[in-house]
């Protein structure tokens, strides 16, 4: 009886080690998986800085103002399509109430502008 319990504990322990290793490997793959860097133009960078502050303060009034400014720049053709798409993603996240993720996206966009 004691022998079968030892076998079960050994199998369970091996399974837990295997599962834990798989989770660690998947986490490392996710962390180091290459992603496309966002290249913002001047208006896009200015808007991302403003959005970062707005997301940290959870300021819906300022969010509306910046979204309107982005739309104005887009209609004037003074902001790139790539910048508009990236900023709109942040605006949509914030409008949905996911302020934390919106702030992360802003920070990622700003970090992508740093030359390394």
XYZ file of C-alpha atoms in Angstrom:
116
model
C 0.000 0.000 0.000
C 2.775 2.412 0.901
C 4.555 1.518 -2.344
C 1.581 2.544 -4.544
C 1.300 5.841 -2.692
C 4.988 6.494 -3.342
C 4.459 5.794 -7.066
C 1.520 8.221 -7.225
C 3.481 10.906 -5.392
C 6.428 10.372 -7.761
C 4.209 10.612 -10.856
C 2.441 13.688 -9.511
C 5.772 15.322 -8.659
C 7.154 14.590 -12.140
C 4.004 15.972 -13.762
C 4.172 19.161 -11.679
C 7.843 19.664 -12.602
C 7.057 19.122 -16.286
C 4.099 21.525 -16.209
C 6.116 24.154 -14.334
C 8.939 23.894 -16.852
C 6.486 24.255 -19.738
C 4.997 27.392 -18.173
C 8.443 28.925 -17.690
C 9.428 28.182 -21.303
C 6.169 29.632 -22.643
C 6.614 32.728 -20.513
C 10.144 33.265 -21.813
C 8.990 32.788 -25.401
C 6.229 35.331 -24.890
C 8.592 37.813 -23.234
C 11.299 37.562 -25.903
C 8.981 37.170 -28.898
C 9.881 39.901 -31.383
C 7.212 42.478 -32.013
C 6.894 45.307 -34.480
C 8.144 48.594 -33.148
C 5.869 51.565 -33.527
C 7.423 54.527 -35.314
C 5.598 57.724 -34.442
C 5.885 61.047 -36.204
C 6.131 64.293 -34.212
C 2.376 64.691 -33.703
C 2.085 61.014 -32.816
C 4.810 61.250 -30.186
C 3.268 64.379 -28.665
C -0.107 62.641 -28.509
C 1.412 59.518 -26.927
C 2.991 61.611 -24.154
C -0.349 63.309 -23.534
C -2.192 59.976 -23.592
C 0.271 58.489 -21.114
C -0.495 61.274 -18.642
C -4.213 60.968 -19.327
C -4.177 57.212 -18.750
C -2.305 57.597 -15.466
C -4.829 60.186 -14.293
C -7.814 58.401 -15.855
C -8.968 61.738 -17.245
C -11.926 61.135 -19.574
C -12.303 64.819 -20.504
C -8.702 65.103 -21.692
C -9.009 61.742 -23.440
C -11.886 63.116 -25.483
C -9.869 66.254 -26.329
C -6.815 64.293 -27.475
C -8.970 61.903 -29.511
C -10.508 64.922 -31.259
C -7.048 66.388 -31.913
C -5.840 63.096 -33.398
C -8.911 63.009 -35.666
C -8.211 66.621 -36.716
C -4.577 65.812 -37.564
C -5.738 62.776 -39.502
C -8.235 64.798 -41.562
C -5.528 67.412 -42.263
C -3.060 64.694 -43.258
C -0.499 65.952 -40.737
C -0.139 62.632 -38.886
C 0.933 59.315 -40.336
C -1.502 56.452 -40.709
C 0.704 54.225 -38.525
C 0.721 56.828 -35.743
C -3.041 57.241 -35.988
C -3.637 53.476 -35.765
C -1.369 53.083 -32.739
C -2.862 56.048 -30.919
C -6.416 54.975 -31.719
C -5.698 51.598 -30.133
C -4.764 53.397 -26.909
C -7.813 55.657 -27.086
C -10.078 52.632 -27.608
C -8.556 50.819 -24.621
C -9.035 53.872 -22.419
C -12.620 54.398 -23.631
C -13.290 50.759 -22.724
C -12.041 51.470 -19.191
C -8.763 49.535 -19.511
C -6.638 52.470 -18.388
C -3.758 50.303 -17.198
C -3.305 48.531 -20.529
C -3.720 51.828 -22.393
C -0.924 53.319 -20.294
C 1.289 50.310 -21.018
C 0.697 50.719 -24.742
C 1.650 54.418 -24.523
C 4.816 53.616 -22.647
C 5.720 50.923 -25.172
C 5.188 53.385 -28.040
C 7.393 55.993 -26.372
C 10.103 53.420 -25.616
C 10.051 52.352 -29.267
C 11.127 55.874 -30.216
C 14.394 55.628 -28.276
C 17.386 54.900 -30.500
C 19.459 52.078 -29.017
